[in-house]
Amino acid sequence: MADFGLLSAILWFPLLGIAAIIITNRSRPDTIKVIALITALIDFILSILLLYRFDFTNANFQFVEKIPWLDVINSFYFLGVDGISVLFVPLSTLVTLLCILISWYSIEEKVKEFYLALLFTNIAMVGVFLSLDLLLFYVFWEALLIPMYLIIGIWGGPRRIYSTIKFFLYTFFGSIFMLAAIIYLFLQFGTFDYTLLIGKTFTPQVEKLLFLGFLLAFAVKVPMWPFHTWLPDAHTEAPTAGSVILAGILIKLGGYGMVRFLLPLFPQATLFFAKLILVLSVIAIIYAGLACLWQDDLKRLIAYSSVSHMGFVTLGIFSLNPIGINGAILQMINHGIVTGALFMCVGVIYDRTHSRAINYYGGLATTFPLYAALFMIFTLASIGLPGTNGFVGEFLILQGAFMKDKAMVIFAATGVIIGAAYMLWLYQRVFFEKPVSGVFNLPPLRWNELLSLIPMVLLIFLIGLYPNPFLDFMKTSVSKILANIP
Amino acid sequence: MVTLSLNFGSLALELFFLLSGIFIFMIDRFIKSKSYAFWLSFWVILGSMVFILFIPFGDFTRAFRIDFFSSSIKFLLLIGFFFVLLLSDTHLNNFPGLNFGEFYGLLFFSLFGIFVVLSSQDFLTLFIGLELMSIPLYFLIATQYVYRKESLEGALKYFIAGALSGGLYILFLGIVYYATGTIYFEEVSKRLAQGLLKKELLLGAVFFISALSIKLSLVPFHMWAPDAYEASPLPITAFLSGLIKFAVMAVLIKVLILAYSPLKIEIGKILIPISLLTILIGSLLAIRQDNLVRLLAYSSIAHVGYAVLGLVSGDFAGYGFSLFYMFVYLFTTIGSFGIMIYLVRANRGFLEIPNLAGICQNLPFISLLLLIFLFSLAGVPPTAGFMAKFYIFLMLVKSQYIGVAILALLVSVIGAYPYIRVIKVIYMDKGHLGYYKPTYPIFLAFSLIVATFIVILLGIYPRPMLDFIQRTLFLYISLQFLQL
């Protein structure tokens, strides 16, 4: 009884905050920030409640809400969570909460619009993970573009306009094909209901085309190797909060979509294309890893490392066995935490020095020790040192992929080494060596920065040392999804 | 033996408009304060909105018929016209050189023409209606002459395009009469059902579509649109691109149902390249525009192209989706032109896009509304523009026109660029601070709020509106088949 409406509550609660912010006078930015913070905090608590009440022995959808939405075309307002999506909901609300905190002092102009856009992003992100109706899913998926377009374009860096238009058109272009595939599915089976579409069969030709339609949308979002060029630009130019949302949630949508839609809906095509995607993933891992070594911009380097890490995620998903997929989902969460935290760290230092160039820095460890320690933790988690969450995810993925295709793993594992190389080299260049003139007398970490970084540290060690509870959430659902694949 | 029914009750609304227009023309010279004309039109339209619900269905001779379809469309048009009036009031107070009773009188004459078009039952009455609808507009566009000398050029362009449209229409009329010996919609349909004369009537249809293409500004008859739009006073531009196109689309659908239903598949095939080219050219040319009105003119070309895509399959549900598209576009137009009227109040230079740089600092509310309308025009959920496009694509794929759907989808990505560029200028470019910040007149604020509300509501929950349009069409179609 108490469960009914919980998902709607999580999804729509930020609307209250949006309404409150709209009626607040823009001359009182502090009030606006506090309202946004409280809204995001309550939404986060609600999503923790969801985790608490979630029954992870049950592979079916839980907390289901189904109300007719567009009768004419048989589309429903249909929400539900299973083990695959349940962890992403608190991750989304947590990322929003931390974004509000980290932007507390760094966003000074158009404060009202900024927090409106952040809360709107929250609704769209949570909506994507919750909706089980394909049309509803698409609506949230596209609606997310609006606030992200604004966040990158308004509060971003010097080349923000080029980046944001590239981001918008790229992702818009990708999703168009998903829309075509969704329409085709509807006309074939008369429903947008995800649960009813599972297990339907197609002719191989059609199935492959539909698979490619969905894949293009997800591949652009992930981003997979040939479609990745928007990501370094968008990441680099976005404000800190924008980068954190991009890294934390937005690019996870692609991976989530693959697990949620590609595997169960098109099992034959999945098998057909699995090899191709594995190859693309390995190319992404190595190519983006090598590209990282070239970068002279902090954010750009971390952005390319995202491409590389997401290559591991697609590798895990298309190894098509429970270990690989569990690892991939866990790795998506991990990557959201670690890369989000790294972007926050870059934001912290950028706010103080207004430079993102790696060679601007040097010797930060002596002048800014606490920050250096935190950055070290995130660097090690990004490399995948045992004891941090990155290790668990990458290990599971590589193990899963090894069972599928040994040659791939040999190549992919070199990606781990490249990863260690570029991250440690980055750390060495920025934090060690002789302090340069620009890094003395930096103001200490503020309360909001500490508050947003410390939860990330805790999560890194929690997942790294004791990943079982997290894996428990997804196990049953993942095996259910794999049941369709021969 | 055909009996002629002379049912004057069904003509009441049309006569009412004609008389109101004439009345305004007659007394305008004697009254100094011009606000009377607005209030008269205001109450006439509000009254008509109630009145139309009680108009009895029936014929006035065989040429003119009030039925469920025409009344429903007229009701929707009256709502749109009401908002055009509200916008006109704001705009005319701003530009007193336009503020004469004739402005409203001519609007009434044009509305009279639209209503005749929608009720016509034969091709000759339809022609007369189209001319009645267009002639007052030539004057209305030219009224802007007081402020912009170039306005005459736009008016003349529209006039010449209209004359060409008339010529093509007369050719069509000749062919139809030559081939069938009748001009009544239903008679033509009967002759077609007998299986004869298909070639002649198809040739006629090409001329017919060309004639209406000029009113709808479909490629290759789109050249007049940007110039005429730029030349007109802003409320007239909204009228041209929202109401006229909605009405012409409705009558095109009516003719396809009544007269040409045996040929609708073939006509659909003619419409495919036209609409695809229209979308492509409208979207491509919109990219380089630096004037907001010209941008919306090209965007209007592209949008009608999408709406016409709903007609290509010949499926009645598709006709409904086309009408839904035009309805959404009508309100997006009202909203975006309302915003422009406000911007012009602040600064006449605001119609040039580069001058809009950074206005979100000073005019946050209006910028937010413009953002919503522009995303609706680009077709991004959760706005009505997405739902409208979605249904059109749904229809295309359903009727197996998958290639057409994919082409249109691809072009819609290009089509999104001009709008996000404007958003970029407004929100992301650096501007100068400290513009004069005009107040919101009550009518303008009301129109903007209603239009925004509708655009968001139809994006989230389009069902009731869609039901209304689909039911109107199906009822109409089933009645026609009963009569046959």
mmCIF file of C-alpha atoms in Angstrom, chain B residues 196-332:
data_model
loop_
_atom_site.group_PDB
_atom_site.id
_atom_site.type_symbol
_atom_site.label_atom_id
_atom_site.label_comp_id
_atom_site.label_asym_id
_atom_site.label_seq_id
_atom_site.Cartn_x
_atom_site.Cartn_y
_atom_site.Cartn_z
ATOM 1 C CA LEU B 196 -14.066 7.120 -65.649
ATOM 2 C CA LEU B 197 -12.162 10.358 -66.166
ATOM 3 C CA LYS B 198 -9.403 9.517 -63.735
ATOM 4 C CA LYS B 199 -6.671 11.047 -65.875
ATOM 5 C CA GLU B 200 -8.495 14.308 -66.447
ATOM 6 C CA LEU B 201 -9.350 14.716 -62.797
ATOM 7 C CA LEU B 202 -5.845 13.831 -61.692
ATOM 8 C CA LEU B 203 -4.535 16.534 -63.982
ATOM 9 C CA GLY B 204 -7.059 18.856 -62.392
ATOM 10 C CA ALA B 205 -5.864 17.824 -58.956
ATOM 11 C CA VAL B 206 -2.345 18.923 -59.840
ATOM 12 C CA PHE B 207 -3.631 22.417 -60.605
ATOM 13 C CA PHE B 208 -5.800 22.383 -57.511
ATOM 14 C CA ILE B 209 -2.898 21.416 -55.280
ATOM 15 C CA SER B 210 -0.733 24.066 -56.918
ATOM 16 C CA ALA B 211 -3.365 26.711 -56.274
ATOM 17 C CA LEU B 212 -3.656 25.756 -52.619
ATOM 18 C CA SER B 213 0.118 25.353 -52.356
ATOM 19 C CA ILE B 214 0.420 29.059 -52.869
ATOM 20 C CA LYS B 215 -1.811 29.723 -49.878
ATOM 21 C CA LEU B 216 0.006 27.064 -47.858
ATOM 22 C CA SER B 217 3.409 28.212 -49.167
ATOM 23 C CA LEU B 218 4.518 24.777 -50.268
ATOM 24 C CA VAL B 219 7.606 24.455 -52.436
ATOM 25 C CA PRO B 220 7.875 25.526 -55.277
ATOM 26 C CA PHE B 221 5.309 28.209 -54.487
ATOM 27 C CA HIS B 222 6.924 29.400 -51.283
ATOM 28 C CA MET B 223 8.841 32.431 -52.511
ATOM 29 C CA TRP B 224 6.323 34.996 -51.370
ATOM 30 C CA ALA B 225 6.225 33.861 -47.774
ATOM 31 C CA PRO B 226 9.374 35.434 -46.255
ATOM 32 C CA ASP B 227 8.830 38.782 -47.944
ATOM 33 C CA ALA B 228 5.138 38.972 -47.191
ATOM 34 C CA TYR B 229 5.717 37.895 -43.593
ATOM 35 C CA GLU B 230 8.385 40.483 -43.075
ATOM 36 C CA ALA B 231 6.261 43.173 -44.694
ATOM 37 C CA SER B 232 3.116 42.571 -42.635
ATOM 38 C CA PRO B 233 2.206 44.000 -39.264
ATOM 39 C CA LEU B 234 2.995 41.224 -36.777
ATOM 40 C CA PRO B 235 -0.582 40.185 -35.908
ATOM 41 C CA ILE B 236 -1.306 39.864 -39.620
ATOM 42 C CA THR B 237 1.708 37.617 -39.999
ATOM 43 C CA ALA B 238 0.320 35.436 -37.245
ATOM 44 C CA PHE B 239 -3.009 35.451 -39.052
ATOM 45 C CA LEU B 240 -1.362 34.515 -42.346
ATOM 46 C CA SER B 241 0.722 31.710 -40.994
ATOM 47 C CA GLY B 242 -1.587 30.344 -38.316
ATOM 48 C CA LEU B 243 -5.199 30.792 -39.304
ATOM 49 C CA ILE B 244 -5.094 30.941 -43.102
ATOM 50 C CA LYS B 245 -2.947 27.846 -43.304
ATOM 51 C CA PHE B 246 -5.091 25.976 -40.813
ATOM 52 C CA ALA B 247 -8.211 26.828 -42.809
ATOM 53 C CA VAL B 248 -6.686 25.934 -46.178
ATOM 54 C CA MET B 249 -5.402 22.668 -44.771
ATOM 55 C CA ALA B 250 -8.867 21.897 -43.432
ATOM 56 C CA VAL B 251 -10.474 22.590 -46.795
ATOM 57 C CA LEU B 252 -7.852 20.544 -48.616
ATOM 58 C CA ILE B 253 -8.768 17.659 -46.339
ATOM 59 C CA LYS B 254 -12.443 18.288 -46.973
ATOM 60 C CA VAL B 255 -11.970 18.181 -50.730
ATOM 61 C CA LEU B 256 -9.877 15.032 -50.442
ATOM 62 C CA ILE B 257 -12.652 13.391 -48.451
ATOM 63 C CA LEU B 258 -15.640 14.650 -50.403
ATOM 64 C CA ALA B 259 -14.591 15.050 -54.003
ATOM 65 C CA TYR B 260 -11.383 13.167 -54.476
ATOM 66 C CA SER B 261 -11.663 10.229 -52.140
ATOM 67 C CA PRO B 262 -11.340 7.632 -54.936
ATOM 68 C CA LEU B 263 -8.097 9.281 -56.021
ATOM 69 C CA LYS B 264 -6.649 10.013 -52.605
ATOM 70 C CA ILE B 265 -3.812 7.475 -52.907
ATOM 71 C CA GLU B 266 -2.633 8.961 -56.212
ATOM 72 C CA ILE B 267 -2.870 12.477 -54.821
ATOM 73 C CA GLY B 268 -0.918 11.317 -51.808
ATOM 74 C CA LYS B 269 1.867 10.215 -54.137
ATOM 75 C CA ILE B 270 1.926 13.663 -55.726
ATOM 76 C CA LEU B 271 2.177 15.192 -52.267
ATOM 77 C CA ILE B 272 5.188 13.132 -51.122
ATOM 78 C CA PRO B 273 7.910 14.933 -53.099
ATOM 79 C CA ILE B 274 6.201 18.284 -52.540
ATOM 80 C CA SER B 275 6.142 17.913 -48.779
ATOM 81 C CA LEU B 276 9.637 16.469 -48.497
ATOM 82 C CA LEU B 277 11.069 19.277 -50.600
ATOM 83 C CA THR B 278 9.082 21.793 -48.606
ATOM 84 C CA ILE B 279 10.477 20.517 -45.330
ATOM 85 C CA LEU B 280 14.002 20.370 -46.683
ATOM 86 C CA ILE B 281 14.008 23.822 -48.261
ATOM 87 C CA GLY B 282 12.203 25.445 -45.355
ATOM 88 C CA SER B 283 14.664 23.959 -42.879
ATOM 89 C CA LEU B 284 17.762 24.738 -44.917
ATOM 90 C CA LEU B 285 16.855 28.324 -45.711
ATOM 91 C CA ALA B 286 15.901 28.992 -42.096
ATOM 92 C CA ILE B 287 19.490 28.361 -41.041
ATOM 93 C CA ARG B 288 20.930 31.557 -42.490
ATOM 94 C CA GLN B 289 18.167 33.949 -41.451
ATOM 95 C CA ASP B 290 19.018 36.838 -39.185
ATOM 96 C CA ASN B 291 15.532 38.249 -38.918
ATOM 97 C CA LEU B 292 13.164 36.562 -36.506
ATOM 98 C CA VAL B 293 10.134 37.043 -38.749
ATOM 99 C CA ARG B 294 11.895 35.666 -41.796
ATOM 100 C CA LEU B 295 13.120 32.751 -39.712
ATOM 101 C CA LEU B 296 9.570 31.982 -38.664
ATOM 102 C CA ALA B 297 8.433 32.359 -42.278
ATOM 103 C CA TYR B 298 10.802 29.629 -43.400
ATOM 104 C CA SER B 299 9.908 27.607 -40.355
ATOM 105 C CA SER B 300 6.258 27.993 -41.290
ATOM 106 C CA ILE B 301 7.052 26.619 -44.751
ATOM 107 C CA ALA B 302 8.722 23.597 -43.201
ATOM 108 C CA HIS B 303 5.926 23.017 -40.700
ATOM 109 C CA VAL B 304 3.204 22.971 -43.300
ATOM 110 C CA GLY B 305 5.367 20.452 -45.095
ATOM 111 C CA TYR B 306 5.180 18.149 -42.062
ATOM 112 C CA ALA B 307 1.441 18.626 -41.824
ATOM 113 C CA VAL B 308 1.013 17.720 -45.501
ATOM 114 C CA LEU B 309 2.942 14.510 -44.838
ATOM 115 C CA GLY B 310 -0.101 13.380 -42.875
ATOM 116 C CA LEU B 311 -2.133 13.435 -46.093
ATOM 117 C CA VAL B 312 0.121 11.294 -48.239
ATOM 118 C CA SER B 313 -1.164 7.926 -47.129
ATOM 119 C CA GLY B 314 -4.810 8.727 -47.772
ATOM 120 C CA ASP B 315 -5.645 7.310 -44.353
ATOM 121 C CA PHE B 316 -8.342 9.252 -42.518
ATOM 122 C CA ALA B 317 -6.456 9.032 -39.229
ATOM 123 C CA GLY B 318 -3.602 10.781 -40.997
ATOM 124 C CA TYR B 319 -5.903 13.634 -41.950
ATOM 125 C CA GLY B 320 -6.721 14.039 -38.283
ATOM 126 C CA PHE B 321 -3.037 14.131 -37.390
ATOM 127 C CA SER B 322 -2.479 16.821 -40.023
ATOM 128 C CA LEU B 323 -5.204 18.939 -38.504
ATOM 129 C CA PHE B 324 -3.773 18.346 -35.053
ATOM 130 C CA TYR B 325 -0.398 19.447 -36.350
ATOM 131 C CA MET B 326 -1.856 22.630 -37.764
ATOM 132 C CA PHE B 327 -3.700 23.313 -34.521
ATOM 133 C CA VAL B 328 -0.501 22.971 -32.524
ATOM 134 C CA TYR B 329 1.251 25.159 -35.053
ATOM 135 C CA LEU B 330 -1.524 27.741 -34.794
ATOM 136 C CA PHE B 331 -0.937 28.150 -31.086
ATOM 137 C CA THR B 332 2.819 28.060 -31.382
#
